[in-house]
Amino acid sequence: MRKRFWIAVFAFIFTFQFGSAYATESLAASLVEDDPIAKFLMENPDRASVYLIRNGNKVIDYHSDRAMTLASTSKLIIALEFAKQAAQGRIKSLKKVSLDDLALFYVPGTDGGAHEAWLQDIQARQVVQNGKVSLQEVAKGMIKFSSNANSEYLLMHLGIDNVNDNLDDLNFTKHQKFFPTFASIVLVPYSLMSSLDSQLPLETRVDLVKTQISTMSQKNFISEANKVFKRLQKDKDGSYKAPIIADLTEWYDSELDDLIVARLPKATTKEYATLMNKINSRSYLPNKVQKELDAIIEKPLDPDSPFTHIGAKGGSTAKVLTMSFYSTDKDGNKLEMAVFTNQLTKEEFKQLSQNLNTFLLKRLQDPAFLADLTQYLQKNR
């Protein structure tokens, strides 16, 4: 019997709705102790980290120097590099690129339907011309829909080293380096499997692959991912990728998924909240860079919105949920924060993701709630 295709390394399962959530959702859980996200943070200090800035002042610093798995939240750095190169004229954001080139990095079953949702969106908005779409739309798809194919394509197009240079520019000393972690990394187990004796029983080979992944150095693992990355770039007819996906569905399981997730880049909430602060200040980046970045990460707002600016990027795996967020309201109040969680159960993941909108758009915007939350978390530092 065919096993379920377990790969869920970057599935962006929840949808971050901005719209009119701030106007319609109930504030029944007005006490900090009753808020499900605040309660989780308080009760799980070893699995959670938060850093929050309001109007330029640090308000919450809760295990913020602990490096934790980023998942798709890391795509903010790729967006920043995109904006820089577009502003400098090194790339043209309106240049058309083929959807077939993006498809080189699409691995079905690994992104929670994100890439397919993006394809439907650009078709509905009629921005596809002769099978091509602008680079800016590719970048938007990376942020709004969290398309892993778009992300890996942009790593290739912008240059991984260029993306990593931003970590030094931002003085992100705990942020691990980028490598092909959005599509190529998922195929690494097969790459390792193909080097084993095919006469060995499948179960034995799977165990050997798991042992290799769990014991090899990060340098060697990145080398394997880079090999796959190069192969995918040349796989125009799909003859390399298609049989791999078919094979992986037979034996890729949740244990392998955990081992792959453990290899993803890590960083701190302090680093990402600081990044959001720089973006939301609208004074740190050169005007041209800010404009290009806004086009990618700013969220559309309703006329009755209390905000003038909102930007966010979340990420998730089966057991990880991360979010970086900024907002500016019509009174000029600015808020930036990052919250990372890991080792989540299915129920915890569901609970956190379902309440994230209200937490960010309403509760944290209330100075009284924020003050109570600060005191609440200080009890368990």
CSV table of C-alpha atoms in Angstrom, one decimal:
chain,number,residue,atom,x,y,z
A,1,MET,CA,0.0,0.0,0.0
A,2,ARG,CA,1.3,3.4,-0.9
A,3,LYS,CA,2.2,5.5,2.1
A,4,ARG,CA,1.1,9.1,2.6
A,5,PHE,CA,3.5,11.6,1.2
A,6,TRP,CA,4.6,13.0,4.5
A,7,ILE,CA,6.7,15.9,3.3
A,8,ALA,CA,5.3,19.0,5.0
A,9,VAL,CA,8.5,20.9,5.5
A,10,PHE,CA,7.2,24.3,4.5
A,11,ALA,CA,3.4,23.9,4.4
A,12,PHE,CA,2.0,27.3,5.2
A,13,ILE,CA,-1.2,25.8,6.5
A,14,PHE,CA,-2.9,28.8,8.1
A,15,THR,CA,-4.0,31.9,6.2
A,16,PHE,CA,-3.1,35.3,7.5
A,17,GLN,CA,-6.2,37.4,6.9
A,18,PHE,CA,-5.9,41.2,7.4
A,19,GLY,CA,-9.0,42.7,5.8
A,20,SER,CA,-11.6,43.6,8.4
A,21,ALA,CA,-10.6,41.2,11.1
A,22,TYR,CA,-9.8,44.0,13.4
A,23,ALA,CA,-13.4,45.3,13.1
A,24,THR,CA,-15.4,42.0,13.4
A,25,GLU,CA,-13.7,39.6,15.7
A,26,SER,CA,-14.8,39.4,19.3
A,27,LEU,CA,-12.5,40.4,22.2
A,28,ALA,CA,-14.2,37.9,24.5
A,29,ALA,CA,-10.9,36.8,25.8
A,30,SER,CA,-9.9,40.2,27.2
A,31,LEU,CA,-7.7,38.8,30.0
A,32,VAL,CA,-4.2,37.9,29.2
A,33,GLU,CA,-4.6,34.7,31.1
A,34,ASP,CA,-7.4,33.7,28.8
A,35,ASP,CA,-5.6,34.4,25.5
A,36,PRO,CA,-4.5,31.1,24.0
A,37,ILE,CA,-1.3,32.5,22.5
A,38,ALA,CA,-0.3,34.3,25.7
A,39,LYS,CA,-1.1,31.2,27.6
A,40,PHE,CA,1.0,29.0,25.4
A,41,LEU,CA,4.0,31.4,25.6
A,42,MET,CA,3.8,31.5,29.3
A,43,GLU,CA,3.4,27.7,29.8
A,44,ASN,CA,6.1,26.7,27.2
A,45,PRO,CA,9.2,28.9,27.6
A,46,ASP,CA,11.4,26.2,26.2
A,47,ARG,CA,9.4,26.1,22.9
A,48,ALA,CA,8.6,29.8,22.4
A,49,SER,CA,10.4,33.1,21.8
A,50,VAL,CA,9.0,36.6,21.4
A,51,TYR,CA,10.5,40.0,20.9
A,52,LEU,CA,8.3,43.1,20.6
A,53,ILE,CA,9.0,46.8,19.9
A,54,ARG,CA,6.4,49.6,20.3
A,55,ASN,CA,7.1,53.1,19.1
A,56,GLY,CA,10.8,52.4,19.1
A,57,ASN,CA,11.0,50.9,22.6
A,58,LYS,CA,11.6,47.3,23.5
A,59,VAL,CA,8.5,46.1,25.3
A,60,ILE,CA,8.8,42.3,25.4
A,61,ASP,CA,12.0,40.3,25.4
A,62,TYR,CA,11.1,36.7,26.0
A,63,HIS,CA,13.9,34.2,25.2
A,64,SER,CA,14.6,36.3,22.2
A,65,ASP,CA,18.3,35.3,21.8
A,66,ARG,CA,17.4,31.6,21.3
A,67,ALA,CA,18.0,30.6,17.7
A,68,MET,CA,14.9,28.7,16.4
A,69,THR,CA,13.8,27.2,13.1
A,70,LEU,CA,12.5,29.9,10.8
A,71,ALA,CA,10.6,28.0,8.1
A,72,SER,CA,9.2,30.4,5.5
A,73,THR,CA,9.6,33.5,7.7
A,74,SER,CA,13.2,33.6,6.3
A,75,LYS,CA,11.8,34.6,3.0
A,76,LEU,CA,11.8,38.2,4.2
A,77,ILE,CA,15.5,38.3,3.7
A,78,ILE,CA,15.1,37.2,0.1
A,79,ALA,CA,12.5,39.9,-0.4
A,80,LEU,CA,14.9,42.4,1.0
A,81,GLU,CA,17.6,41.4,-1.4
A,82,PHE,CA,15.1,41.5,-4.3
A,83,ALA,CA,14.2,45.1,-3.3
A,84,LYS,CA,17.9,46.1,-3.1
A,85,GLN,CA,18.8,44.6,-6.5
A,86,ALA,CA,15.6,46.1,-8.2
A,87,ALA,CA,16.4,49.5,-6.7
A,88,GLN,CA,20.0,49.4,-7.9
A,89,GLY,CA,18.9,48.3,-11.4
A,90,ARG,CA,20.7,44.9,-11.1
A,91,ILE,CA,17.4,43.2,-11.9
A,92,LYS,CA,14.2,44.6,-13.5
A,93,SER,CA,11.2,43.8,-11.3
A,94,LEU,CA,8.9,44.0,-14.2
A,95,LYS,CA,10.9,41.7,-16.4
A,96,LYS,CA,8.9,38.7,-17.5
A,97,VAL,CA,10.0,35.2,-16.5
A,98,SER,CA,8.5,31.9,-17.7
A,99,LEU,CA,6.3,29.9,-15.4
A,100,ASP,CA,8.1,26.8,-16.8
A,101,ASP,CA,11.3,28.1,-15.2
A,102,LEU,CA,9.5,28.4,-11.9
A,103,ALA,CA,8.1,25.0,-12.2
A,104,LEU,CA,11.6,23.6,-12.2
A,105,PHE,CA,11.6,24.1,-8.5
A,106,TYR,CA,8.1,23.0,-7.8
A,107,VAL,CA,7.8,19.8,-5.7
A,108,PRO,CA,4.2,18.7,-5.4
A,109,GLY,CA,2.9,17.9,-1.9
A,110,THR,CA,5.5,19.9,0.0
A,111,ASP,CA,4.0,23.4,0.3
A,112,GLY,CA,0.4,22.9,1.4
A,113,GLY,CA,-0.8,23.9,-2.0
A,114,ALA,CA,0.9,27.3,-1.9
A,115,HIS,CA,2.3,27.3,-5.4
A,116,GLU,CA,-0.9,26.1,-7.0
A,117,ALA,CA,-2.9,28.8,-5.1
A,118,TRP,CA,-0.5,31.4,-6.4
A,119,LEU,CA,-0.9,30.1,-10.0
A,120,GLN,CA,-4.6,30.4,-9.7
A,121,ASP,CA,-4.3,33.9,-8.3
A,122,ILE,CA,-2.2,35.3,-11.1
A,123,GLN,CA,-4.4,33.7,-13.7
A,124,ALA,CA,-7.5,35.2,-12.1
A,125,ARG,CA,-5.8,38.6,-12.0
A,126,GLN,CA,-4.8,38.2,-15.7
A,127,VAL,CA,-1.2,39.1,-15.1
A,128,VAL,CA,0.2,36.1,-17.0
A,129,GLN,CA,1.2,36.9,-20.6
A,130,ASN,CA,2.3,34.1,-23.0
A,131,GLY,CA,3.1,31.9,-20.0
A,132,LYS,CA,5.2,34.5,-18.4
A,133,VAL,CA,4.9,36.7,-15.3
A,134,SER,CA,6.9,39.6,-13.8
A,135,LEU,CA,9.7,39.0,-11.3
A,136,GLN,CA,7.7,41.3,-8.9
A,137,GLU,CA,4.8,38.9,-9.1
A,138,VAL,CA,7.1,36.0,-8.4
A,139,ALA,CA,8.4,37.8,-5.3
A,140,LYS,CA,4.8,38.6,-4.2
A,141,GLY,CA,3.9,34.9,-4.6
A,142,MET,CA,6.8,34.1,-2.4
A,143,ILE,CA,5.5,36.3,0.4
A,144,LYS,CA,1.7,36.3,0.1
A,145,PHE,CA,1.3,32.6,-0.9
A,146,SER,CA,4.7,31.3,0.4
A,147,SER,CA,5.5,29.5,-2.8
A,148,ASN,CA,8.6,27.5,-2.3
A,149,ALA,CA,9.2,27.2,-6.0
A,150,ASN,CA,9.2,31.0,-6.3
A,151,SER,CA,11.6,31.2,-3.3
A,152,GLU,CA,14.1,28.8,-4.7
A,153,TYR,CA,13.9,30.4,-8.1
A,154,LEU,CA,14.7,33.8,-6.6
A,155,LEU,CA,17.6,32.3,-4.6
A,156,MET,CA,19.0,31.2,-8.0
A,157,HIS,CA,18.2,34.5,-9.7
A,158,LEU,CA,19.5,36.8,-7.0
A,159,GLY,CA,22.4,34.6,-5.9
A,160,ILE,CA,22.5,32.8,-2.6
A,161,ASP,CA,25.7,34.6,-1.6
A,162,ASN,CA,24.0,38.0,-2.2
A,163,VAL,CA,21.1,37.0,0.0
A,164,ASN,CA,23.5,35.9,2.7
A,165,ASP,CA,25.3,39.2,2.6
A,166,ASN,CA,22.2,40.8,4.1
A,167,LEU,CA,22.9,38.9,7.3
A,168,ASP,CA,26.2,40.7,7.8
A,169,ASP,CA,24.7,44.0,6.8
A,170,LEU,CA,22.0,43.6,9.4
A,171,ASN,CA,24.5,42.3,12.0
A,172,PHE,CA,22.5,39.1,12.4
A,173,THR,CA,25.1,37.0,14.2
A,174,LYS,CA,22.9,34.1,15.1
A,175,HIS,CA,21.1,33.8,11.8
A,176,GLN,CA,22.3,30.7,9.9
A,177,LYS,CA,23.2,31.0,6.3
A,178,PHE,CA,20.8,30.4,3.5
A,179,PHE,CA,21.1,27.4,1.2
A,180,PRO,CA,18.5,25.7,-1.1
A,181,THR,CA,16.0,24.9,1.6
A,182,PHE,CA,12.7,25.5,-0.1
A,183,ALA,CA,12.6,22.7,-2.7
A,184,SER,CA,16.0,21.0,-3.2
A,185,ILE,CA,16.3,20.1,0.5
A,186,VAL,CA,13.3,17.9,0.2
A,187,LEU,CA,14.9,15.7,-2.4
A,188,VAL,CA,18.1,15.2,-0.5
A,189,PRO,CA,16.9,11.9,1.1
A,190,TYR,CA,16.5,10.4,-2.4
A,191,SER,CA,19.9,11.6,-3.4
A,192,LEU,CA,21.4,9.8,-0.5
A,193,MET,CA,19.2,6.7,-1.2
A,194,SER,CA,20.4,6.5,-4.8
A,195,SER,CA,24.0,5.9,-3.6
A,196,LEU,CA,23.0,2.8,-1.6
A,197,ASP,CA,23.0,-0.8,-2.8
A,198,SER,CA,19.6,-1.3,-4.4
A,199,GLN,CA,19.7,-4.9,-3.5
A,200,LEU,CA,19.2,-4.0,0.2
A,201,PRO,CA,15.7,-4.2,1.5
A,202,LEU,CA,13.9,-0.8,1.3
A,203,GLU,CA,13.4,-0.6,5.0
A,204,THR,CA,17.2,-1.1,5.5
A,205,ARG,CA,18.0,1.6,3.0
A,206,VAL,CA,15.5,4.1,4.6
A,207,ASP,CA,17.1,3.5,8.0
A,208,LEU,CA,20.5,4.1,6.5
A,209,VAL,CA,19.4,7.4,4.9
A,210,LYS,CA,17.9,8.5,8.2
A,211,THR,CA,21.2,7.7,9.9
A,212,GLN,CA,23.2,9.6,7.3
A,213,ILE,CA,21.0,12.7,7.6
A,214,SER,CA,21.1,12.7,11.4
A,215,THR,CA,24.9,12.3,11.6
A,216,MET,CA,26.4,14.2,8.7
A,217,SER,CA,27.8,17.6,9.2
A,218,GLN,CA,25.8,20.7,8.2
A,219,LYS,CA,28.5,21.4,5.6
A,220,ASN,CA,28.0,18.0,3.9
A,221,PHE,CA,24.2,18.3,4.1
A,222,ILE,CA,24.4,21.7,2.4
A,223,SER,CA,26.6,20.2,-0.3
A,224,GLU,CA,24.0,17.5,-1.0
A,225,ALA,CA,21.3,20.2,-1.2
A,226,ASN,CA,23.4,22.2,-3.6
A,227,LYS,CA,23.8,19.2,-5.9
A,228,VAL,CA,20.1,18.8,-6.1
A,229,PHE,CA,19.7,22.5,-6.7
A,230,LYS,CA,22.0,22.4,-9.7
A,231,ARG,CA,20.2,19.3,-11.1
A,232,LEU,CA,16.8,21.0,-10.8
A,233,GLN,CA,18.0,24.0,-12.7
A,234,LYS,CA,18.7,21.8,-15.7
A,235,ASP,CA,15.7,19.5,-15.4
A,236,LYS,CA,13.7,21.1,-18.3
A,237,ASP,CA,11.8,17.9,-19.2
A,238,GLY,CA,11.2,16.8,-15.6
A,239,SER,CA,13.1,13.5,-16.2
A,240,TYR,CA,15.1,14.0,-13.0
A,241,LYS,CA,12.4,15.3,-10.6
A,242,ALA,CA,9.4,13.2,-11.6
A,243,PRO,CA,10.7,9.8,-10.8
A,244,ILE,CA,12.1,11.1,-7.5
A,245,ILE,CA,8.8,12.4,-6.3
A,246,ALA,CA,7.1,9.1,-7.3
A,247,ASP,CA,9.7,7.2,-5.4
A,248,LEU,CA,9.6,9.4,-2.3
A,249,THR,CA,5.9,9.0,-1.8
A,250,GLU,CA,6.6,5.3,-1.1
A,251,TRP,CA,8.9,5.8,1.8
A,252,TYR,CA,9.3,9.4,3.0
A,253,ASP,CA,7.8,9.5,6.5
A,254,SER,CA,7.3,11.9,9.4
A,255,GLU,CA,10.7,10.9,11.0
A,256,LEU,CA,12.5,11.9,7.8
A,257,ASP,CA,10.5,15.1,7.8
A,258,ASP,CA,11.7,15.9,11.3
A,259,LEU,CA,15.3,15.3,10.3
A,260,ILE,CA,15.0,17.6,7.3
A,261,VAL,CA,13.3,20.4,9.3
A,262,ALA,CA,16.1,20.2,11.8
A,263,ARG,CA,18.5,21.3,9.0
A,264,LEU,CA,16.6,24.4,8.2
A,265,PRO,CA,18.2,27.8,9.0
A,266,LYS,CA,17.6,29.2,12.4
A,267,ALA,CA,17.6,32.7,13.8
A,268,THR,CA,16.2,34.7,16.7
A,269,THR,CA,13.0,36.7,17.3
A,270,LYS,CA,15.2,39.6,18.3
A,271,GLU,CA,16.8,39.6,14.9
A,272,TYR,CA,13.5,39.4,13.0
A,273,ALA,CA,11.6,41.9,15.1
A,274,THR,CA,14.6,44.3,14.6
A,275,LEU,CA,14.3,43.7,10.8
A,276,MET,CA,10.6,44.6,10.9
A,277,ASN,CA,11.4,47.7,13.0
A,278,LYS,CA,13.9,48.8,10.3
A,279,ILE,CA,11.3,48.3,7.6
A,280,ASN,CA,8.5,49.9,9.5
A,281,SER,CA,10.6,52.9,10.4
A,282,ARG,CA,10.5,53.9,6.7
A,283,SER,CA,13.8,55.7,7.3
A,284,TYR,CA,16.4,52.9,7.5
A,285,LEU,CA,16.2,51.8,3.9
A,286,PRO,CA,16.9,54.0,0.9
A,287,ASN,CA,13.6,55.3,-0.6
A,288,LYS,CA,13.9,53.2,-3.8
A,289,VAL,CA,14.5,50.0,-1.8
A,290,GLN,CA,11.6,50.8,0.6
A,291,LYS,CA,9.3,51.3,-2.4
A,292,GLU,CA,10.3,48.0,-4.0
A,293,LEU,CA,10.0,46.1,-0.7
A,294,ASP,CA,6.6,47.7,0.1
A,295,ALA,CA,5.3,46.4,-3.3
A,296,ILE,CA,6.1,42.9,-2.1
A,297,ILE,CA,5.3,42.7,1.6
A,298,GLU,CA,2.8,45.4,2.4
A,299,LYS,CA,-0.8,44.1,3.0
A,300,PRO,CA,-3.8,45.8,1.2
A,301,LEU,CA,-6.0,47.6,3.7
A,302,ASP,CA,-9.7,48.3,3.7
A,303,PRO,CA,-10.7,52.0,3.8
A,304,ASP,CA,-12.0,51.6,7.3
A,305,SER,CA,-8.7,50.1,8.5
A,306,PRO,CA,-7.2,51.7,11.6
A,307,PHE,CA,-3.8,51.0,10.1
A,308,THR,CA,-1.7,52.8,7.5
A,309,HIS,CA,0.9,50.0,7.1
A,310,ILE,CA,0.9,46.3,7.8
A,311,GLY,CA,3.4,43.8,6.8
A,312,ALA,CA,4.1,40.2,7.8
A,313,LYS,CA,5.6,36.9,6.9
A,314,GLY,CA,4.8,33.6,8.6
A,315,GLY,CA,6.2,30.1,8.3
A,316,SER,CA,5.3,26.7,9.4
A,317,THR,CA,6.1,23.0,9.3
A,318,ALA,CA,4.1,20.2,10.9
A,319,LYS,CA,5.5,21.2,14.3
A,320,VAL,CA,6.8,24.8,13.8
A,321,LEU,CA,4.9,28.1,13.6
A,322,THR,CA,6.7,31.4,13.2
A,323,MET,CA,5.6,35.0,12.4
A,324,SER,CA,7.2,38.3,11.9
A,325,PHE,CA,4.9,41.3,11.8
A,326,TYR,CA,4.8,45.1,11.8
A,327,SER,CA,2.0,47.7,11.9
A,328,THR,CA,1.5,51.4,11.9
A,329,ASP,CA,-1.9,52.8,13.0
A,330,LYS,CA,-3.5,56.0,11.9
A,331,ASP,CA,-2.4,57.6,15.2
A,332,GLY,CA,1.2,56.9,14.2
A,333,ASN,CA,1.8,54.1,16.7
A,334,LYS,CA,4.3,51.6,15.4
A,335,LEU,CA,4.6,47.9,16.5
A,336,GLU,CA,7.0,45.3,15.4
A,337,MET,CA,7.3,41.8,16.7
A,338,ALA,CA,8.5,38.2,16.0
A,339,VAL,CA,7.1,35.1,17.6
A,340,PHE,CA,8.6,31.6,17.0
A,341,THR,CA,7.3,28.3,18.4
A,342,ASN,CA,8.4,24.8,17.8
A,343,GLN,CA,7.8,21.1,18.8
A,344,LEU,CA,4.0,21.8,18.5
A,345,THR,CA,1.4,19.1,18.7
A,346,LYS,CA,-1.4,19.2,16.1
A,347,GLU,CA,-3.8,20.7,18.6
A,348,GLU,CA,-1.3,23.3,19.7
A,349,PHE,CA,-0.6,24.2,16.0
A,350,LYS,CA,-4.3,24.5,15.3
A,351,GLN,CA,-4.9,26.6,18.4
A,352,LEU,CA,-2.1,29.1,17.7
A,353,SER,CA,-2.8,29.5,14.1
A,354,GLN,CA,-6.5,30.1,14.6
A,355,ASN,CA,-5.9,32.9,17.1
A,356,LEU,CA,-2.9,34.6,15.5
A,357,ASN,CA,-4.9,37.2,13.6
A,358,THR,CA,-6.7,38.5,16.7
A,359,PHE,CA,-3.5,38.4,18.7
A,360,LEU,CA,-1.6,40.6,16.2
A,361,LEU,CA,-4.3,42.9,14.9
A,362,LYS,CA,-6.3,43.5,18.0
A,363,ARG,CA,-4.8,42.4,21.3
A,364,LEU,CA,-1.2,43.6,20.8
A,365,GLN,CA,-2.6,46.9,19.5
A,366,ASP,CA,-4.2,47.5,22.9
A,367,PRO,CA,-1.7,49.2,25.3
A,368,ALA,CA,-3.4,47.8,28.4
A,369,PHE,CA,-3.3,44.2,27.1
A,370,LEU,CA,0.3,44.7,26.0
A,371,ALA,CA,1.3,45.9,29.5
A,372,ASP,CA,-0.5,42.9,31.1
A,373,LEU,CA,1.2,40.6,28.6
A,374,THR,CA,4.6,42.0,29.4
A,375,GLN,CA,4.1,41.4,33.2
A,376,TYR,CA,2.5,38.0,32.5
A,377,LEU,CA,5.6,36.8,30.6
A,378,GLN,CA,8.0,38.3,33.1
A,379,LYS,CA,6.8,35.8,35.7
A,380,ASN,CA,8.4,33.0,33.7
A,381,ARG,CA,11.6,34.3,32.3
